[in-house]
Each structure stands twice: as structure tokens, then as C-alpha cells.
Amino acid sequence: GENVGLHLPTLSVQEGDNSIINCAYSNSASDYFIWYKQESGKGPQFIIDIRSNMDKRQGQRVTVLLNKTVKHLSLQIAATQPGDSAVYFCAENSGGSNYKLTFGKGTLLTVNP
Amino acid sequence: NAGVMQNPRHLVRRRGQEARLRCSPVKGHSHVYWYRQLPEEGLKFMVYLQKENIIDESGMPKERFSAEFPKEGPSILRIQQVVRGDSAAYFCASSPATGQGRSPLHFGNGTRLTVT
């Protein structure tokens, strides 16, 4: 399953499928990007980050791709599980310190068993 | 959410009352950050504090909102004379230092403020 930009804030996939969540950013000076997962009633949980000198970074079952040319970021989740159901936020930062993050509006991922 | 503790988890206030939100950072962390999340939106930066100092409050509303991080005890976000628009989830994160290092912020589970 795949969503395009922030115009489709929900994504529904079948358990076991791969998920792709997209994020467009506007600040060309942004040089640090983070994906967070937020479950209902909880705080954002760090998933993976990437610096602008990279275009791909892999974690456990997750991959983040960065395309600076078109200012686009994506999160790929392999073999999506019901426990992956949550809202996913991309966040960007510029300026050398990490505290002033700009968050996107989020994408709700629903995994159907 | 690794060790950042926020309380209360839920807070209900009537319009005009004061709200006090507390954040205990990870042990040994001297930097605290407050963010606000309106319903169905991403988090927005409010303020960055070090012990006894406000470093960056560019995201704080100019009136009714204040924050402190005393030498001893938790960081406090204080909202005076609350209005319905203050209803939101308020999240805190902490770090040992900022500056040249790039490490992600880890957030607590937040305080959900409801103004009736």
C-alpha cells in the first residue's frame, strides 16, 4: 500500500504487505529528518532518522528514503504487522541542533489482519 | 518515551483556571523541550529550557503561557486563565545536551489538557 503526499492521510494495508508512507517537506535548508510512530494515547516514538548527506537508511523492517531534489521523504515498512497500526509523522530540522523539529500532519496506518 | 515522565496524564480545567503540567526528564538530562499537539495535527515546538534558563521560547504564546525548569525538581509548563483553544496534548522531551550532535528527541507520553 502507498499514499501520496499529505492529501491522503490514511493508509490501509493487509497484514504481511509492505507499507510506504510518504512525506513532502518545504524547507530546502532542512538537513535532518526523523520518522515517529504515535499510538493512541501515547507520545511519539522514534523509528528512524536520516541526515541529508544520505539518501537511504535501513533499520529493522523499516527503510527511510530521502530525495532532496524533490524534497520528499518516505518510510517503508516491510511485512506490516497489526502492531504497526498507528499515526506516522515525519519531522524535519535545520540549523545544527536537533530540538526544533517541524512535524508533518501525519498518516494513519491501519493494518488489517 | 525512554524515561521522560509527565504528569498528570489527563487534566481537566474550566475556562479561566490555571493548568500546571509537569515533566521529569531522563535522569541526568539537563535540557527539556515542550511541544503541543492539537487534535489531528503534528507536534509544534513551544519552548526549550536548560536548568534555570529559558533558551528558546519562540513557540510559546506571548500571553498566559510560561515555563520553568528549576535547579531541583521537574520542569513546569503553566497556562493561566485557560481557554478552550488550549485543549491539546502537551509533550515533553529531554536530552543531555544539544548543539552540534544530532540525536532524535525522545518524548514522554504527554499530558492531555481538556478545557471545559
PDB file of N, CA and C in Angstrom, chain A residues 40-79:
ATOM      1  N   SER A  40      -2.277   5.524  19.878  1.00  0.00           N
ATOM      2  CA  SER A  40      -3.324   6.280  20.567  1.00  0.00           C
ATOM      3  C   SER A  40      -3.005   6.442  22.050  1.00  0.00           C
ATOM      4  N   GLY A  41      -3.039   7.681  22.509  1.00  0.00           N
ATOM      5  CA  GLY A  41      -2.820   7.959  23.927  1.00  0.00           C
ATOM      6  C   GLY A  41      -1.367   7.967  24.361  1.00  0.00           C
ATOM      7  N   LYS A  42      -0.458   7.865  23.408  1.00  0.00           N
ATOM      8  CA  LYS A  42       0.962   7.827  23.757  1.00  0.00           C
ATOM      9  C   LYS A  42       1.722   8.948  23.068  1.00  0.00           C
ATOM     10  N   GLY A  43       2.954   9.122  23.491  1.00  0.00           N
ATOM     11  CA  GLY A  43       3.813  10.100  22.853  1.00  0.00           C
ATOM     12  C   GLY A  43       4.436   9.552  21.589  1.00  0.00           C
ATOM     13  N   PRO A  44       5.000  10.412  20.757  1.00  0.00           N
ATOM     14  CA  PRO A  44       5.680   9.948  19.551  1.00  0.00           C
ATOM     15  C   PRO A  44       6.874   9.075  19.903  1.00  0.00           C
ATOM     16  N   GLN A  45       6.994   7.994  19.193  1.00  0.00           N
ATOM     17  CA  GLN A  45       8.081   7.043  19.425  1.00  0.00           C
ATOM     18  C   GLN A  45       9.020   7.082  18.232  1.00  0.00           C
ATOM     19  N   PHE A  46      10.293   7.301  18.495  1.00  0.00           N
ATOM     20  CA  PHE A  46      11.291   7.369  17.439  1.00  0.00           C
ATOM     21  C   PHE A  46      11.365   6.047  16.670  1.00  0.00           C
ATOM     22  N   ILE A  47      11.382   6.155  15.326  1.00  0.00           N
ATOM     23  CA  ILE A  47      11.537   4.966  14.489  1.00  0.00           C
ATOM     24  C   ILE A  47      12.908   4.958  13.831  1.00  0.00           C
ATOM     25  N   ILE A  48      13.187   5.996  13.058  1.00  0.00           N
ATOM     26  CA  ILE A  48      14.421   6.043  12.300  1.00  0.00           C
ATOM     27  C   ILE A  48      14.687   7.482  11.896  1.00  0.00           C
ATOM     28  N   ASP A  49      15.953   7.812  11.721  1.00  0.00           N
ATOM     29  CA  ASP A  49      16.303   9.161  11.276  1.00  0.00           C
ATOM     30  C   ASP A  49      17.287   9.075  10.116  1.00  0.00           C
ATOM     31  N   ILE A  50      17.458  10.203   9.451  1.00  0.00           N
ATOM     32  CA  ILE A  50      18.388  10.253   8.330  1.00  0.00           C
ATOM     33  C   ILE A  50      18.902  11.680   8.176  1.00  0.00           C
ATOM     34  N   ARG A  51      20.177  11.790   7.892  1.00  0.00           N
ATOM     35  CA  ARG A  51      20.767  13.092   7.642  1.00  0.00           C
ATOM     36  C   ARG A  51      20.786  13.367   6.149  1.00  0.00           C
ATOM     37  N   SER A  52      20.930  14.618   5.792  1.00  0.00           N
ATOM     38  CA  SER A  52      20.774  14.994   4.386  1.00  0.00           C
ATOM     39  C   SER A  52      21.938  14.545   3.515  1.00  0.00           C
ATOM     40  N   ASN A  53      23.008  14.067   4.131  1.00  0.00           N
ATOM     41  CA  ASN A  53      24.118  13.574   3.313  1.00  0.00           C
ATOM     42  C   ASN A  53      23.907  12.102   2.919  1.00  0.00           C
ATOM     43  N   MET A  54      22.736  11.578   3.246  1.00  0.00           N
ATOM     44  CA  MET A  54      22.387  10.210   2.884  1.00  0.00           C
ATOM     45  C   MET A  54      21.088  10.236   2.089  1.00  0.00           C
ATOM     46  N   ASP A  55      20.865   9.189   1.290  1.00  0.00           N
ATOM     47  CA  ASP A  55      19.575   9.104   0.617  1.00  0.00           C
ATOM     48  C   ASP A  55      18.788   7.858   1.018  1.00  0.00           C
ATOM     49  N   LYS A  56      19.408   7.019   1.827  1.00  0.00           N
ATOM     50  CA  LYS A  56      18.716   5.810   2.267  1.00  0.00           C
ATOM     51  C   LYS A  56      19.315   5.351   3.578  1.00  0.00           C
ATOM     52  N   ARG A  57      18.438   4.879   4.431  1.00  0.00           N
ATOM     53  CA  ARG A  57      18.920   4.303   5.682  1.00  0.00           C
ATOM     54  C   ARG A  57      17.965   3.193   6.081  1.00  0.00           C
ATOM     55  N   GLN A  58      18.533   2.083   6.549  1.00  0.00           N
ATOM     56  CA  GLN A  58      17.696   0.933   6.900  1.00  0.00           C
ATOM     57  C   GLN A  58      17.773   0.627   8.372  1.00  0.00           C
ATOM     58  N   GLY A  59      16.616   0.228   8.902  1.00  0.00           N
ATOM     59  CA  GLY A  59      16.557  -0.258  10.266  1.00  0.00           C
ATOM     60  C   GLY A  59      15.938  -1.638  10.246  1.00  0.00           C
ATOM     61  N   GLN A  60      15.426  -2.036  11.391  1.00  0.00           N
ATOM     62  CA  GLN A  60      14.778  -3.334  11.440  1.00  0.00           C
ATOM     63  C   GLN A  60      13.388  -3.214  10.838  1.00  0.00           C
ATOM     64  N   ARG A  61      13.157  -3.807   9.714  1.00  0.00           N
ATOM     65  CA  ARG A  61      11.886  -3.799   8.971  1.00  0.00           C
ATOM     66  C   ARG A  61      11.512  -2.429   8.418  1.00  0.00           C
ATOM     67  N   VAL A  62      12.289  -1.423   8.654  1.00  0.00           N
ATOM     68  CA  VAL A  62      11.972  -0.093   8.140  1.00  0.00           C
ATOM     69  C   VAL A  62      13.127   0.454   7.320  1.00  0.00           C
ATOM     70  N   THR A  63      12.759   1.228   6.302  1.00  0.00           N
ATOM     71  CA  THR A  63      13.735   1.912   5.458  1.00  0.00           C
ATOM     72  C   THR A  63      13.236   3.324   5.223  1.00  0.00           C
ATOM     73  N   VAL A  64      14.120   4.281   5.350  1.00  0.00           N
ATOM     74  CA  VAL A  64      13.763   5.660   5.038  1.00  0.00           C
ATOM     75  C   VAL A  64      14.539   6.063   3.779  1.00  0.00           C
ATOM     76  N   LEU A  65      13.821   6.682   2.863  1.00  0.00           N
ATOM     77  CA  LEU A  65      14.416   7.184   1.630  1.00  0.00           C
ATOM     78  C   LEU A  65      14.263   8.700   1.594  1.00  0.00           C
ATOM     79  N   LEU A  66      15.305   9.368   1.216  1.00  0.00           N
ATOM     80  CA  LEU A  66      15.304  10.828   1.149  1.00  0.00           C
ATOM     81  C   LEU A  66      15.670  11.268  -0.260  1.00  0.00           C
ATOM     82  N   ASN A  67      14.811  12.073  -0.845  1.00  0.00           N
ATOM     83  CA  ASN A  67      15.074  12.655  -2.165  1.00  0.00           C
ATOM     84  C   ASN A  67      15.098  14.166  -2.002  1.00  0.00           C
ATOM     85  N   LYS A  68      16.290  14.707  -1.894  1.00  0.00           N
ATOM     86  CA  LYS A  68      16.417  16.136  -1.633  1.00  0.00           C
ATOM     87  C   LYS A  68      16.037  16.975  -2.845  1.00  0.00           C
ATOM     88  N   THR A  69      16.156  16.396  -4.017  1.00  0.00           N
ATOM     89  CA  THR A  69      15.847  17.147  -5.230  1.00  0.00           C
ATOM     90  C   THR A  69      14.394  17.587  -5.248  1.00  0.00           C
ATOM     91  N   VAL A  70      13.520  16.665  -4.848  1.00  0.00           N
ATOM     92  CA  VAL A  70      12.097  16.996  -4.852  1.00  0.00           C
ATOM     93  C   VAL A  70      11.560  17.173  -3.432  1.00  0.00           C
ATOM     94  N   LYS A  71      12.465  17.199  -2.466  1.00  0.00           N
ATOM     95  CA  LYS A  71      12.085  17.413  -1.061  1.00  0.00           C
ATOM     96  C   LYS A  71      11.016  16.400  -0.633  1.00  0.00           C
ATOM     97  N   HIS A  72      11.377  15.151  -0.719  1.00  0.00           N
ATOM     98  CA  HIS A  72      10.443  14.075  -0.435  1.00  0.00           C
ATOM     99  C   HIS A  72      11.111  13.019   0.437  1.00  0.00           C
ATOM    100  N   LEU A  73      10.351  12.530   1.367  1.00  0.00           N
ATOM    101  CA  LEU A  73      10.826  11.541   2.330  1.00  0.00           C
ATOM    102  C   LEU A  73       9.810  10.404   2.360  1.00  0.00           C
ATOM    103  N   SER A  74      10.282   9.179   2.443  1.00  0.00           N
ATOM    104  CA  SER A  74       9.333   8.077   2.576  1.00  0.00           C
ATOM    105  C   SER A  74       9.805   7.092   3.633  1.00  0.00           C
ATOM    106  N   LEU A  75       8.832   6.429   4.208  1.00  0.00           N
ATOM    107  CA  LEU A  75       9.089   5.377   5.188  1.00  0.00           C
ATOM    108  C   LEU A  75       8.502   4.083   4.643  1.00  0.00           C
ATOM    109  N   GLN A  76       9.324   3.092   4.501  1.00  0.00           N
ATOM    110  CA  GLN A  76       8.856   1.793   4.041  1.00  0.00           C
ATOM    111  C   GLN A  76       8.894   0.818   5.208  1.00  0.00           C
ATOM    112  N   ILE A  77       7.786   0.142   5.424  1.00  0.00           N
ATOM    113  CA  ILE A  77       7.696  -0.866   6.473  1.00  0.00           C
ATOM    114  C   ILE A  77       7.492  -2.216   5.801  1.00  0.00           C
ATOM    115  N   ALA A  78       8.386  -3.117   6.040  1.00  0.00           N
ATOM    116  CA  ALA A  78       8.296  -4.440   5.436  1.00  0.00           C
ATOM    117  C   ALA A  78       7.436  -5.360   6.296  1.00  0.00           C
ATOM    118  N   ALA A  79       6.690  -6.228   5.626  1.00  0.00           N
ATOM    119  CA  ALA A  79       5.876  -7.237   6.312  1.00  0.00           C
ATOM    120  C   ALA A  79       5.086  -6.604   7.454  1.00  0.00           C
TER     121      ALA A  79
END
